[in-house]
């Protein structure tokens, strides 16, 4: 059994949802999907997996543990697909709190990273 968690830009709230997955044994395999089906990376349950949407050179950029995994000129949403280790586990609000932390940030407050490029 698997379940999805949706993160990224929320057009109604004008907020960005950043997700941090804690190390756990509840799930054993995970992946991040963008544009409905494009897999941009895999997730490992024994690591802390922090997904952040930031502005980088006027581009919406998705970071996994501070490494760029996807970027687009337009704001986007992403899905996290986690495969559960035991189908008998009941996923509710309390068990999800053991697995992840979520943080809503106003769009105007998201991190902006700028780089200057120089020619030698």
Coordinates of N, CA and C in Angstrom, one line a residue:
X1 N 0.8 -1.2 0.0 CA 0.0 0.0 0.0 C 0.9 1.2 0.0
X2 N 0.5 2.3 -0.7 CA 1.2 3.5 -0.7 C 0.2 4.7 -0.5
X3 N 0.8 5.8 -0.2 CA 0.0 7.0 0.0 C 0.8 8.2 -0.5
X4 N 0.0 9.3 -0.9 CA 0.6 10.5 -1.4 C 0.5 11.6 -0.4
X5 N 1.5 12.5 -0.4 CA 1.5 13.7 0.3 C 1.8 14.8 -0.7
X6 N 1.0 15.8 -0.7 CA 1.2 16.9 -1.7 C 1.8 18.1 -1.1
X7 N 2.8 18.7 -1.7 CA 3.5 19.8 -1.2 C 3.7 20.8 -2.3
X8 N 4.4 21.9 -2.0 CA 4.7 23.0 -3.0 C 3.8 24.2 -2.9
X9 N 3.4 24.8 -4.0 CA 2.7 26.1 -4.0 C 1.2 25.8 -4.0
X10 N 0.5 26.5 -3.0 CA -1.0 26.4 -2.9 C -1.5 27.7 -3.5
X11 N -2.2 27.6 -4.6 CA -2.7 28.9 -5.3 C -3.8 29.5 -4.5
X12 N -4.6 28.8 -3.7 CA -5.7 29.4 -3.0 C -5.2 30.2 -1.8
X13 N -4.3 29.5 -1.0 CA -3.8 30.2 0.2 C -2.6 31.2 -0.1
X14 N -2.1 31.1 -1.3 CA -0.9 31.9 -1.7 C 0.3 31.5 -0.7
X15 N 0.4 30.2 -0.4 CA 1.5 29.8 0.5 C 2.2 28.6 -0.1
X16 N 3.4 28.4 0.4 CA 4.2 27.2 0.0 C 4.2 26.2 1.2
X17 N 4.0 24.9 0.9 CA 4.1 23.9 1.9 C 5.4 23.2 1.7
X18 N 6.3 23.3 2.7 CA 7.5 22.5 2.8 C 7.4 21.4 3.7
X19 N 7.9 20.2 3.3 CA 7.7 19.0 4.1 C 9.1 18.4 4.5
X20 N 9.2 17.9 5.7 CA 10.4 17.2 6.2 C 9.9 15.9 6.7
X21 N 10.5 14.8 6.1 CA 10.2 13.4 6.5 C 11.2 13.0 7.5
X22 N 10.8 12.5 8.6 CA 11.6 12.0 9.7 C 12.1 10.6 9.4
X23 N 13.2 10.1 9.9 CA 13.6 8.7 9.8 C 12.6 7.8 10.5
X24 N 12.2 6.8 9.8 CA 11.1 5.9 10.4 C 11.2 4.6 9.7
X25 N 10.5 3.6 10.3 CA 10.3 2.3 9.7 C 8.9 2.1 9.2
X26 N 8.1 3.1 9.2 CA 6.7 3.0 8.7 C 6.6 2.8 7.2
X27 N 7.5 3.5 6.5 CA 7.6 3.3 5.0 C 9.0 2.9 4.6
X28 N 9.0 2.2 3.5 CA 10.3 1.7 3.0 C 10.8 2.2 1.7
X29 N 10.0 2.9 1.0 CA 10.4 3.4 -0.3 C 9.6 4.6 -0.6
X30 N 10.2 5.6 -1.2 CA 9.5 6.8 -1.5 C 10.1 7.5 -2.8
X31 N 9.3 8.3 -3.4 CA 9.7 9.1 -4.6 C 9.0 10.4 -4.6
X32 N 9.6 11.4 -5.3 CA 9.0 12.7 -5.5 C 8.6 12.8 -6.9
X33 N 7.3 13.2 -7.2 CA 6.8 13.3 -8.5 C 6.4 14.7 -8.8
X34 N 6.8 15.2 -10.0 CA 6.4 16.5 -10.4 C 5.7 16.4 -11.8
X35 N 4.8 17.3 -12.1 CA 4.0 17.2 -13.4 C 3.3 15.9 -13.5
X36 N 2.7 15.5 -12.5 CA 1.8 14.3 -12.4 C 2.5 12.9 -12.4
X37 N 3.6 12.8 -13.2 CA 4.2 11.5 -13.3 C 5.7 11.5 -13.4
X38 N 6.4 12.6 -13.5 CA 7.8 12.7 -13.7 C 8.5 12.5 -12.3
X39 N 9.3 11.4 -12.2 CA 10.0 11.1 -10.9 C 11.3 11.9 -10.9
X40 N 11.5 12.8 -9.9 CA 12.7 13.6 -9.9 C 13.7 13.1 -8.9
X41 N 13.3 12.3 -7.9 CA 14.3 11.7 -7.0 C 13.6 10.6 -6.2
X42 N 14.4 9.8 -5.5 CA 13.9 8.7 -4.6 C 14.2 9.2 -3.2
X43 N 13.4 8.7 -2.3 CA 13.6 9.0 -0.8 C 14.0 7.7 -0.1
X44 N 14.8 7.9 1.0 CA 15.2 6.8 1.8 C 14.7 7.0 3.2
X45 N 14.1 6.0 3.8 CA 13.4 6.1 5.1 C 14.4 6.3 6.3
X46 N 15.6 6.0 6.1 CA 16.6 6.0 7.2 C 17.3 7.4 7.3
X47 N 16.9 8.3 6.4 CA 17.5 9.7 6.4 C 16.4 10.7 6.6
X48 N 16.8 11.9 7.1 CA 15.9 13.0 7.1 C 15.8 13.5 5.7
X49 N 14.6 13.6 5.2 CA 14.4 14.1 3.8 C 13.6 15.4 3.9
X50 N 14.3 16.5 3.7 CA 13.7 17.8 3.8 C 13.5 18.4 2.4
X51 N 12.2 18.6 2.0 CA 11.8 19.2 0.7 C 11.4 20.6 0.9
X52 N 12.1 21.5 0.2 CA 11.8 23.0 0.3 C 11.6 23.6 -1.1
X53 N 10.6 24.4 -1.3 CA 10.5 25.2 -2.5 C 11.0 26.6 -2.3
X54 N 12.0 27.0 -3.0 CA 12.6 28.3 -2.9 C 12.7 29.0 -4.2
X55 N 13.0 30.3 -4.2 CA 13.2 31.1 -5.4 C 14.7 31.1 -5.6
X56 N 15.2 30.7 -6.8 CA 16.6 30.7 -7.1 C 16.8 31.4 -8.5
X57 N 17.3 32.6 -8.5 CA 17.5 33.3 -9.8 C 16.1 33.5 -10.5
X58 N 15.1 33.9 -9.8 CA 13.8 34.1 -10.3 C 13.2 32.8 -10.9
X59 N 13.6 31.6 -10.4 CA 13.0 30.4 -10.8 C 12.6 29.6 -9.5
X60 N 11.4 29.0 -9.6 CA 10.9 28.1 -8.5 C 11.8 26.9 -8.5
X61 N 12.4 26.6 -7.4 CA 13.4 25.5 -7.3 C 13.0 24.6 -6.1
X62 N 13.0 23.3 -6.4 CA 12.7 22.3 -5.3 C 14.0 21.7 -4.9
X63 N 14.2 21.8 -3.5 CA 15.5 21.3 -2.9 C 15.2 20.1 -2.1
X64 N 16.0 19.1 -2.1 CA 16.0 18.0 -1.2 C 17.3 18.0 -0.5
X65 N 17.2 18.3 0.8 CA 18.4 18.4 1.7 C 19.4 19.4 1.1
X66 N 18.9 20.5 0.7 CA 19.7 21.6 0.1 C 20.4 21.3 -1.2
X67 N 19.9 20.3 -1.9 CA 20.4 20.0 -3.3 C 19.2 20.2 -4.2
X68 N 19.5 20.8 -5.4 CA 18.5 21.1 -6.4 C 18.1 19.8 -7.1
X69 N 16.8 19.5 -7.0 CA 16.3 18.3 -7.7 C 15.3 18.6 -8.9
X70 N 14.7 19.9 -8.9 CA 13.9 20.3 -10.0 C 13.7 21.8 -9.9
X71 N 13.6 22.4 -11.1 CA 13.3 23.8 -11.2 C 12.4 24.1 -12.4
X72 N 11.7 25.2 -12.3 CA 10.8 25.6 -13.3 C 10.5 27.1 -13.2
X73 N 10.2 27.8 -14.2 CA 10.0 29.2 -14.2 C 8.7 29.5 -13.5
X74 N 7.7 28.6 -13.5 CA 6.4 28.8 -12.9 C 6.4 28.0 -11.6
X75 N 5.6 28.5 -10.6 CA 5.4 27.8 -9.4 C 4.7 26.5 -9.6
X76 N 5.0 25.5 -8.8 CA 4.4 24.1 -9.1 C 4.2 23.4 -7.8
X77 N 3.5 22.3 -7.9 CA 3.2 21.4 -6.7 C 4.0 20.1 -7.0
X78 N 4.3 19.4 -6.0 CA 4.9 18.1 -6.1 C 4.2 17.1 -5.2
X79 N 4.3 15.8 -5.5 CA 3.7 14.8 -4.7 C 4.8 13.9 -4.2
X80 N 4.7 13.4 -3.0 CA 5.6 12.4 -2.4 C 4.8 11.1 -2.3
X81 N 5.3 10.1 -2.9 CA 4.7 8.8 -2.9 C 5.5 7.9 -2.0
X82 N 4.9 7.5 -0.9 CA 5.5 6.6 0.1 C 4.9 5.3 0.1
X83 N 5.7 4.2 0.1 CA 5.2 2.8 0.1 C 5.3 2.4 1.6
X84 N 4.2 2.0 2.1 CA 4.1 1.6 3.6 C 4.7 0.1 3.7
X85 N 5.4 -0.1 4.8 CA 6.0 -1.4 5.0 C 4.9 -2.5 5.4
X86 N 3.9 -2.1 6.2 CA 2.9 -3.0 6.7 C 1.5 -2.5 6.3
X87 N 0.8 -3.2 5.5 CA -0.5 -2.8 5.1 C -1.5 -2.6 6.3
X88 N -1.2 -3.3 7.4 CA -2.2 -3.2 8.5 C -2.0 -1.9 9.3
X89 N -1.0 -1.1 9.0 CA -0.8 0.1 9.7 C -1.9 1.1 9.4
X90 N -2.5 1.7 10.3 CA -3.6 2.7 10.1 C -2.9 4.1 10.1
X91 N -3.1 4.8 9.0 CA -2.5 6.1 8.9 C -3.5 7.1 9.3
X92 N -3.2 7.8 10.3 CA -4.1 8.9 10.8 C -3.2 10.1 11.2
X93 N -3.8 11.2 11.7 CA -3.1 12.4 12.0 C -1.9 12.1 13.0
X94 N -2.2 11.2 14.0 CA -1.1 11.0 15.0 C 0.1 10.2 14.4
X95 N -0.2 9.2 13.6 CA 0.9 8.5 13.0 C 1.6 9.3 11.9
X96 N 0.9 10.2 11.2 CA 1.6 11.0 10.3 C 2.5 12.0 11.0
X97 N 2.2 12.5 12.2 CA 3.0 13.4 12.9 C 4.4 12.7 13.3
X98 N 4.4 11.4 13.4 CA 5.6 10.7 13.7 C 6.5 10.6 12.5
X99 N 5.9 10.7 11.3 CA 6.6 10.5 10.0 C 7.1 11.8 9.5
X100 N 6.3 12.9 9.6 CA 6.7 14.2 8.9 C 6.4 15.4 9.7
X101 N 7.0 16.5 9.3 CA 6.7 17.8 9.8 C 6.4 18.7 8.5
X102 N 5.4 19.5 8.7 CA 5.0 20.4 7.6 C 5.1 21.8 8.0
X103 N 5.4 22.7 7.1 CA 5.5 24.1 7.4 C 4.9 24.9 6.2
X104 N 3.9 25.7 6.5 CA 3.3 26.6 5.5 C 4.0 27.9 5.6
X105 N 4.5 28.5 4.5 CA 5.2 29.7 4.5 C 4.5 30.6 3.4
X106 N 4.2 31.9 3.8 CA 3.6 32.8 2.8 C 4.5 32.9 1.6
X107 N 4.0 33.0 0.4 CA 4.8 33.1 -0.8 C 5.7 34.3 -0.8
X108 N 5.3 35.4 -0.2 CA 6.2 36.5 -0.2 C 7.4 36.3 0.8
X109 N 7.3 35.3 1.7 CA 8.4 35.1 2.7 C 9.3 34.0 2.3
X110 N 9.1 33.3 1.1 CA 10.0 32.2 0.8 C 11.4 32.6 0.5
X111 N 12.3 31.8 0.8 CA 13.8 32.1 0.6 C 14.0 32.5 -0.8
X112 N 14.8 33.5 -1.0 CA 15.3 33.9 -2.3 C 16.8 33.8 -2.4
X113 N 17.3 33.0 -3.3 CA 18.7 32.8 -3.5 C 19.1 33.5 -4.9
X114 N 20.0 34.3 -4.8 CA 20.6 34.9 -6.1 C 22.0 34.6 -6.2
X115 N 22.4 34.4 -7.4 CA 23.8 34.1 -7.7 C 24.3 35.1 -8.7
X116 N 25.5 35.5 -8.6 CA 26.2 36.4 -9.5 C 27.2 35.6 -10.3
X117 N 27.1 35.7 -11.6 CA 28.1 35.0 -12.5 C 29.1 35.9 -13.0
X118 N 30.3 35.5 -12.9 CA 31.4 36.4 -13.4 C 32.2 35.6 -14.4
X119 N 32.7 36.4 -15.4 CA 33.6 35.8 -16.4 C 35.0 36.1 -16.0
X120 N 35.9 35.1 -16.1 CA 37.3 35.2 -15.8 C 38.0 35.8 -16.9

